[in-house]
Tab-separated table of C-alpha atoms in Angstrom:
chain	number	residue	atom	x	y	z
R	1	UNK	CA	95.797	25.259	5.797
R	2	UNK	CA	94.895	28.429	4.017
R	3	UNK	CA	91.537	29.549	3.320
R	4	UNK	CA	90.786	31.761	0.214
R	5	UNK	CA	89.238	35.006	0.816
R	6	UNK	CA	87.197	37.113	-1.221
R	7	UNK	CA	86.546	40.404	-0.358
R	8	UNK	CA	87.389	39.954	3.309
R	9	UNK	CA	84.814	36.646	3.137
R	10	UNK	CA	85.657	33.075	3.443
R	11	UNK	CA	85.019	31.016	0.289
R	12	UNK	CA	82.074	29.413	1.945
R	13	UNK	CA	80.228	32.178	3.091
R	14	UNK	CA	80.167	33.329	-0.621
R	15	UNK	CA	78.951	29.824	-1.673
R	16	UNK	CA	76.794	30.251	1.220
R	17	UNK	CA	75.542	33.749	0.494
R	18	UNK	CA	75.179	32.905	-3.593
R	19	UNK	CA	72.749	30.021	-3.463
R	20	UNK	CA	69.759	31.791	-1.349
R	21	UNK	CA	69.824	35.295	-3.089
R	22	UNK	CA	70.030	32.758	-6.761
R	23	UNK	CA	67.041	31.340	-8.450
R	24	UNK	CA	68.678	28.386	-7.094
R	25	UNK	CA	66.309	29.395	-3.864
R	26	UNK	CA	63.099	28.742	-6.335
R	27	UNK	CA	64.043	25.294	-7.312
R	28	UNK	CA	64.331	24.274	-4.283
R	29	UNK	CA	61.041	25.648	-2.766
R	30	UNK	CA	59.461	24.403	-5.681
R	31	UNK	CA	60.206	20.695	-5.207
R	32	UNK	CA	59.983	20.258	-1.578
R	33	UNK	CA	56.648	21.657	-2.039
R	34	UNK	CA	55.831	19.106	-5.294
R	35	UNK	CA	57.506	16.563	-2.915
R	36	UNK	CA	54.659	17.722	0.044
R	37	UNK	CA	51.884	17.821	-1.743
R	38	UNK	CA	53.294	14.527	-3.346
R	39	UNK	CA	53.399	13.088	0.273
R	40	UNK	CA	50.514	14.651	1.406
R	41	UNK	CA	48.259	12.973	-1.702
R	42	UNK	CA	49.522	9.899	-0.697
R	43	UNK	CA	48.332	9.880	2.736
R	44	UNK	CA	45.413	11.168	2.063
R	45	UNK	CA	44.230	8.662	-0.378
R	46	UNK	CA	41.993	5.452	0.656
R	47	UNK	CA	40.736	3.070	-1.235
R	48	UNK	CA	38.466	4.152	-4.125
R	49	UNK	CA	34.723	4.623	-2.968
R	50	UNK	CA	32.109	2.623	-4.419
R	51	UNK	CA	28.922	4.112	-5.062
R	52	UNK	CA	25.580	2.733	-2.704
R	53	UNK	CA	23.787	-0.317	-3.884
R	54	UNK	CA	20.174	1.444	-5.307
R	55	UNK	CA	17.395	-1.563	-4.501
R	56	UNK	CA	14.359	-0.961	-6.085
R	57	UNK	CA	11.199	-3.410	-5.608
R	58	UNK	CA	8.760	-4.535	-8.727
R	59	UNK	CA	5.530	-3.371	-8.559
R	60	UNK	CA	3.775	-5.270	-11.143
R	61	UNK	CA	2.365	-8.758	-11.398
R	62	UNK	CA	5.203	-11.864	-12.863
R	63	UNK	CA	7.278	-9.044	-14.431
R	64	UNK	CA	9.452	-10.349	-17.422
R	65	UNK	CA	12.968	-10.044	-17.069
R	66	UNK	CA	14.950	-9.475	-20.571
R	67	UNK	CA	17.935	-11.208	-21.454
R	68	UNK	CA	18.945	-7.868	-23.682
R	69	UNK	CA	17.177	-5.128	-25.113
R	70	UNK	CA	15.679	-4.776	-28.834
R	71	UNK	CA	14.247	-7.711	-30.932
R	72	UNK	CA	16.541	-10.478	-30.476
R	73	UNK	CA	15.903	-10.338	-26.699
R	74	UNK	CA	14.446	-13.470	-24.981
R	75	UNK	CA	12.404	-13.927	-21.461
R	76	UNK	CA	14.592	-16.107	-18.593
R	77	UNK	CA	12.048	-15.589	-16.119
R	78	UNK	CA	9.347	-13.267	-14.018
R	79	UNK	CA	10.283	-11.521	-11.764
R	80	UNK	CA	7.192	-11.298	-8.677
R	81	UNK	CA	5.211	-8.971	-7.160
R	82	UNK	CA	7.231	-7.169	-3.969
R	83	UNK	CA	10.541	-9.161	-4.934
R	84	UNK	CA	13.451	-6.731	-4.232
R	85	UNK	CA	16.448	-5.892	-6.943
R	86	UNK	CA	19.395	-4.644	-7.493
R	87	UNK	CA	20.068	-2.257	-10.289
R	88	UNK	CA	22.639	-2.694	-12.709
R	89	UNK	CA	22.477	-0.232	-14.770
R	90	UNK	CA	19.757	2.220	-16.917
R	91	UNK	CA	18.575	2.519	-20.354
R	92	UNK	CA	16.077	4.904	-21.318
R	93	UNK	CA	12.486	3.284	-20.113
R	94	UNK	CA	14.363	0.246	-19.079
R	95	UNK	CA	16.277	-1.221	-16.048
R	96	UNK	CA	19.199	-4.174	-16.244
R	97	UNK	CA	18.242	-5.610	-12.720
R	98	UNK	CA	19.536	-8.602	-10.600
R	99	UNK	CA	16.580	-10.328	-8.334
R	100	UNK	CA	18.444	-11.834	-5.267
R	101	UNK	CA	17.920	-15.605	-6.296
R	102	UNK	CA	20.778	-14.260	-9.133
R	103	UNK	CA	18.587	-13.743	-11.835
R	104	UNK	CA	19.784	-10.253	-13.839
R	105	UNK	CA	17.717	-9.000	-16.761
R	106	UNK	CA	16.101	-6.211	-17.817
R	107	UNK	CA	13.048	-4.682	-17.368
R	108	UNK	CA	10.869	-1.629	-17.979
R	109	UNK	CA	11.621	0.668	-15.511
R	110	UNK	CA	7.869	1.896	-15.054
R	111	UNK	CA	7.372	-1.459	-13.324
R	112	UNK	CA	10.147	-0.772	-10.575
R	113	UNK	CA	9.312	0.783	-7.212
R	114	UNK	CA	12.001	2.848	-4.964
R	115	UNK	CA	12.072	2.121	-1.307
R	116	UNK	CA	10.662	5.180	-0.049
R	117	UNK	CA	7.553	3.345	-1.935
R	118	UNK	CA	7.918	-0.016	-0.698
R	119	UNK	CA	8.644	1.376	2.846
R	120	UNK	CA	5.352	3.198	2.768
R	121	UNK	CA	3.012	0.173	1.776
R	122	UNK	CA	4.538	-2.017	4.702
R	123	UNK	CA	4.177	1.250	6.946
R	124	UNK	CA	0.158	0.731	5.807
R	125	UNK	CA	0.807	-3.241	6.146
R	126	UNK	CA	1.314	-3.210	10.000
R	127	UNK	CA	-1.021	-0.486	10.737
R	128	UNK	CA	-3.565	-3.091	9.494
R	129	UNK	CA	-1.824	-5.660	10.883
R	130	UNK	CA	-4.330	-5.159	14.647
R	131	UNK	CA	-7.542	-4.088	12.593
R	132	UNK	CA	-9.732	-7.502	12.892
R	133	UNK	CA	-10.982	-9.035	9.660
R	134	UNK	CA	-14.471	-7.886	7.980
R	135	UNK	CA	-15.142	-11.318	5.622
R	136	UNK	CA	-13.010	-12.401	3.215
R	137	UNK	CA	-14.138	-11.208	-0.564
R	138	UNK	CA	-12.354	-12.685	-3.916
R	139	UNK	CA	-10.652	-9.826	-6.303
R	140	UNK	CA	-12.890	-10.162	-9.759
R	141	UNK	CA	-10.279	-9.493	-12.211
R	142	UNK	CA	-6.670	-8.466	-11.716
R	143	UNK	CA	-5.899	-4.718	-9.749
R	144	UNK	CA	-3.733	-2.952	-8.371
R	145	UNK	CA	-3.201	-2.384	-4.469
R	146	UNK	CA	-3.597	1.572	-3.867
R	147	UNK	CA	-1.543	2.859	-0.947
R	148	UNK	CA	-4.218	5.716	-0.240
R	149	UNK	CA	-7.885	5.386	-1.384
R	150	UNK	CA	-7.775	7.515	-4.272
R	151	UNK	CA	-7.768	6.626	-7.705
R	152	UNK	CA	-4.437	8.865	-7.825
R	153	UNK	CA	-2.529	7.495	-4.860
R	154	UNK	CA	0.390	5.641	-5.803
R	155	UNK	CA	0.416	1.803	-5.896
R	156	UNK	CA	2.864	-1.670	-5.570
R	157	UNK	CA	1.682	-4.411	-5.332
R	158	UNK	CA	-0.579	-6.558	-7.686
R	159	UNK	CA	-3.298	-9.358	-7.923
R	160	UNK	CA	-4.635	-11.519	-9.844
R	161	UNK	CA	-7.847	-12.217	-10.638
R	162	UNK	CA	-9.650	-14.473	-7.932
R	163	UNK	CA	-7.080	-13.843	-4.676
R	164	UNK	CA	-8.999	-14.100	-1.915
R	165	UNK	CA	-8.806	-11.260	1.200
R	166	UNK	CA	-9.361	-9.446	4.592
R	167	UNK	CA	-11.339	-6.144	3.909
R	168	UNK	CA	-10.108	-4.602	7.452
R	169	UNK	CA	-11.606	-0.776	6.776
R	170	UNK	CA	-13.746	1.291	4.210
R	171	UNK	CA	-13.801	5.050	3.406
R	172	UNK	CA	-15.253	7.065	0.624
R	173	UNK	CA	-13.346	9.078	-1.830
R	174	UNK	CA	-14.035	11.637	-4.142
R	175	UNK	CA	-14.073	9.688	-7.562
R	176	UNK	CA	-12.643	12.183	-10.023
R	177	UNK	CA	-14.938	13.961	-13.005
R	178	UNK	CA	-13.209	13.863	-16.539
R	179	UNK	CA	-12.662	17.008	-17.871
R	180	UNK	CA	-15.036	18.735	-20.796
R	181	UNK	CA	-14.299	20.996	-23.045
R	182	UNK	CA	-15.730	23.949	-22.161
R	183	UNK	CA	-18.485	25.138	-24.465
R	184	UNK	CA	-18.753	29.073	-25.438
R	185	UNK	CA	-21.430	30.763	-23.917
R	186	UNK	CA	-23.048	34.034	-24.441
R	187	UNK	CA	-22.114	36.733	-22.265
R	188	UNK	CA	-25.009	37.265	-19.342
R	189	UNK	CA	-27.050	40.358	-19.327
R	190	UNK	CA	-25.567	43.017	-16.807
R	191	UNK	CA	-26.728	42.487	-12.839
R	192	UNK	CA	-27.387	39.114	-13.933
R	193	UNK	CA	-25.415	35.609	-13.346
R	194	UNK	CA	-25.201	32.580	-14.852
R	195	UNK	CA	-26.979	29.631	-13.124
R	196	UNK	CA	-24.671	27.665	-11.893
R	197	UNK	CA	-24.430	24.062	-13.459
R	198	UNK	CA	-25.783	21.021	-11.816
R	199	UNK	CA	-22.774	19.170	-13.114
R	200	UNK	CA	-20.897	21.026	-10.547
R	201	UNK	CA	-23.210	20.945	-7.737
R	202	UNK	CA	-22.760	17.064	-7.178
R	203	UNK	CA	-19.232	15.010	-7.159
R	204	UNK	CA	-19.929	11.750	-7.394
R	205	UNK	CA	-17.982	9.887	-4.859
R	206	UNK	CA	-17.049	5.571	-4.849
R	207	UNK	CA	-15.906	3.750	-2.507
R	208	UNK	CA	-12.868	1.671	-1.198
R	209	UNK	CA	-11.968	-0.910	0.939
R	210	UNK	CA	-8.737	-1.743	2.960
R	211	UNK	CA	-7.939	-5.139	2.067
R	212	UNK	CA	-5.447	-7.536	3.754
R	213	UNK	CA	-3.898	-10.037	0.814
R	214	UNK	CA	-1.617	-13.215	1.221
R	215	UNK	CA	2.386	-12.808	2.256
R	216	UNK	CA	1.228	-8.683	4.012
R	217	UNK	CA	0.181	-7.162	0.682
R	218	UNK	CA	-1.994	-4.846	2.104
R	219	UNK	CA	-3.674	-1.604	0.429
R	220	UNK	CA	-7.140	-0.368	-1.283
R	221	UNK	CA	-9.159	-0.892	-3.281
R	222	UNK	CA	-11.964	0.092	-4.897
R	223	UNK	CA	-15.599	-1.851	-4.029
R	224	UNK	CA	-16.452	-2.829	-7.061
R	225	UNK	CA	-13.028	-5.128	-7.738
R	226	UNK	CA	-14.317	-7.053	-4.901
R	227	UNK	CA	-17.047	-9.602	-4.055
R	228	UNK	CA	-17.366	-11.052	-0.464
R	229	UNK	CA	-17.305	-14.334	-0.258
R	230	UNK	CA	-20.401	-15.198	1.520
R	231	UNK	CA	-21.585	-18.838	1.817
R	232	UNK	CA	-23.937	-19.518	-1.766
R	233	UNK	CA	-26.581	-20.940	0.574
R	234	UNK	CA	-26.971	-17.646	2.205
R	235	UNK	CA	-25.508	-15.453	-0.295
R	236	UNK	CA	-28.639	-15.952	-2.320
R	237	UNK	CA	-30.638	-14.008	0.185
R	238	UNK	CA	-28.677	-10.945	-0.675
R	239	UNK	CA	-31.662	-9.127	-2.418
R	240	UNK	CA	-30.025	-6.726	-4.286
R	241	UNK	CA	-27.711	-5.628	-1.412
R	242	UNK	CA	-24.695	-4.857	-0.281
R	243	UNK	CA	-22.742	-7.498	1.679
R	244	UNK	CA	-20.318	-4.692	3.132
R	245	UNK	CA	-19.127	-8.123	6.661
R	246	UNK	CA	-20.070	-11.369	7.806
R	247	UNK	CA	-19.028	-13.280	9.730
R	248	UNK	CA	-19.625	-17.366	11.184
R	249	UNK	CA	-20.682	-17.393	14.758
R	250	UNK	CA	-21.256	-20.467	15.229
R	251	UNK	CA	-20.899	-24.228	14.047
R	252	UNK	CA	-23.599	-26.993	14.846
R	253	UNK	CA	-23.467	-30.430	13.217
R	254	UNK	CA	-26.745	-32.101	11.601
R	255	UNK	CA	-26.657	-35.899	10.116
R	256	UNK	CA	-22.644	-35.645	10.393
R	257	UNK	CA	-22.797	-32.251	8.066
R	258	UNK	CA	-21.607	-29.070	9.474
R	259	UNK	CA	-24.109	-25.741	9.444
R	260	UNK	CA	-22.860	-23.027	10.244
R	261	UNK	CA	-24.960	-20.356	11.794
R	262	UNK	CA	-24.317	-16.552	9.750
R	263	UNK	CA	-23.757	-13.205	10.835
R	264	UNK	CA	-23.553	-10.260	7.870
R	265	UNK	CA	-23.806	-6.528	8.049
R	266	UNK	CA	-25.227	-4.939	4.506
R	267	UNK	CA	-25.969	-1.566	2.487
R	268	UNK	CA	-28.303	-0.350	0.045
R	269	UNK	CA	-26.651	-0.580	-3.384
R	270	UNK	CA	-25.510	3.692	-3.699
R	271	UNK	CA	-21.926	4.494	-3.220
R	272	UNK	CA	-20.438	7.341	-0.664
R	273	UNK	CA	-22.608	6.734	2.156
R	274	UNK	CA	-20.523	7.703	5.254
R	275	UNK	CA	-20.950	4.895	7.245
R	276	UNK	CA	-19.896	0.829	6.539
R	277	UNK	CA	-23.207	-0.940	7.178
R	278	UNK	CA	-27.401	0.199	7.343
R	279	UNK	CA	-28.770	-3.466	8.268
R	280	UNK	CA	-27.665	-6.680	9.772
R	281	UNK	CA	-29.188	-10.302	9.479
R	282	UNK	CA	-28.491	-13.618	11.496
R	283	UNK	CA	-28.640	-17.070	9.783
R	284	UNK	CA	-29.072	-20.304	11.634
R	285	UNK	CA	-29.848	-23.782	10.512
R	286	UNK	CA	-33.555	-25.086	10.975
R	287	UNK	CA	-32.882	-29.074	10.179
R	288	UNK	CA	-36.352	-29.547	10.609
R	289	UNK	CA	-36.772	-27.855	7.040
R	290	UNK	CA	-33.382	-28.555	6.088
R	291	UNK	CA	-32.798	-25.092	5.289
R	292	UNK	CA	-31.491	-21.835	6.575
R	293	UNK	CA	-33.528	-19.250	7.683
R	294	UNK	CA	-32.964	-15.675	9.447
R	295	UNK	CA	-33.515	-15.948	13.241
R	296	UNK	CA	-32.814	-11.814	13.264
R	297	UNK	CA	-32.903	-9.036	11.230
R	298	UNK	CA	-32.540	-5.246	11.564
R	299	UNK	CA	-32.687	-2.002	9.358
R	300	UNK	CA	-32.079	1.501	8.643
R	301	UNK	CA	-28.800	1.203	11.112
R	302	UNK	CA	-25.501	3.709	11.090
R	303	UNK	CA	-23.213	1.042	11.227
R	304	UNK	CA	-19.768	1.059	11.441
R	305	UNK	CA	-16.316	-1.242	11.572
R	306	UNK	CA	-15.477	-3.158	13.491
R	307	UNK	CA	-18.103	-5.340	13.797
R	308	UNK	CA	-17.239	-8.189	16.471
R	309	UNK	CA	-18.099	-11.740	17.448
R	310	UNK	CA	-17.126	-13.574	20.424
R	311	UNK	CA	-18.923	-15.874	22.697
R	312	UNK	CA	-20.438	-14.748	26.150
R	313	UNK	CA	-21.263	-17.040	29.092
R	314	UNK	CA	-24.957	-17.055	29.584
R	315	UNK	CA	-27.753	-18.972	32.245
R	316	UNK	CA	-27.469	-21.810	29.813
R	317	UNK	CA	-23.866	-21.568	28.867
R	318	UNK	CA	-21.582	-20.422	26.233
R	319	UNK	CA	-23.287	-18.520	23.143
R	320	UNK	CA	-22.546	-17.016	20.645
R	321	UNK	CA	-22.223	-13.350	20.458
R	322	UNK	CA	-21.413	-9.917	18.298
R	323	UNK	CA	-21.091	-6.092	19.193
R	324	UNK	CA	-22.018	-3.367	16.448
R	325	UNK	CA	-20.227	0.057	16.393
R	326	UNK	CA	-23.582	2.409	15.831
R	327	UNK	CA	-24.788	6.599	15.868
R	328	UNK	CA	-27.560	7.761	16.950
R	329	UNK	CA	-29.159	10.521	15.431
R	330	UNK	CA	-26.795	13.202	16.887
R	331	UNK	CA	-23.671	11.482	16.525
R	332	UNK	CA	-23.095	9.985	18.930
R	333	UNK	CA	-20.840	6.622	18.423
R	334	UNK	CA	-21.601	3.743	20.742
R	335	UNK	CA	-21.707	0.414	20.164
R	336	UNK	CA	-24.279	-2.526	20.965
R	337	UNK	CA	-24.047	-5.825	21.836
R	338	UNK	CA	-26.515	-9.284	20.788
R	339	UNK	CA	-26.627	-12.441	21.822
R	340	UNK	CA	-27.893	-15.534	20.622
R	341	UNK	CA	-30.656	-17.264	22.517
R	342	UNK	CA	-31.113	-20.798	21.085
R	343	UNK	CA	-31.636	-19.799	17.348
R	344	UNK	CA	-33.196	-16.261	18.782
R	345	UNK	CA	-30.833	-13.022	19.051
R	346	UNK	CA	-31.203	-10.607	21.682
R	347	UNK	CA	-29.972	-7.303	22.442
R	348	UNK	CA	-28.010	-7.020	25.736
R	349	UNK	CA	-28.163	-4.199	28.142
């Protein structure tokens, strides 16, 4: 069989050279590159990724839940303080949320706290969990718990009026002064300094309590939001003092009625002292007179939390006891223990 030749080349060689020298080669490479890129993209692409769930926590008490935004909105329920919700959508000043109970609706964004704030309050609760209670207190009015003992600190839980809680710590903080408009004053004479303002020299202080409420809700409250829940039969002896701690140290029965003995620690009604109490007092029941009487009173102390109460073995058997953290004139702290001897109190060495 004869093969056609062109200038000494076979027909197959001519076709091969024509293909690689023409635009056909560029088109071939372009098609191949597109196919490869398509296969690569198909191999690398996985299932569509979903954005992570945004979790928030309710920072108010009984936050209302609305079914929609606008004047036609209806209330569909309430979210509890500290409740966890999932954020579904956001609008200016509003967020659509879904609770763990399946409730869905709109709430004001300012009433939601991020996870970081929730975790910070849980950390405070964990640290306060080991602190002994210094007495039960009642909340005078609805109030927010603060992360730190200052008014500008982050808030989270909101407690209702009448909530009972344990007081576990006390701190003193500077009270923010309201900014006053500056007054124009004549320039001082050369070489003379203007007198310092007395208002600037004194920074008001205020007292804060670290409290532990039900369900682990823990945070700081101003002292004037609380009343120590001292039983009324001895509370009438407070004489204008602030009760800072109180305890039942013994229980006795009188004609079938329980009559507890009480210890309290108090302080003068002045804010900002750098200690927790300056006086203690013990009350016992006098069955002969059918009333409470003072068994022991000690004033002018520099005392600190925690006060610990318990029982101590004595020659006459177990007796109520308590111990105070005190400070002497040099600033050295020490523990002083006391034990009941009958209806009297004596210090232990």
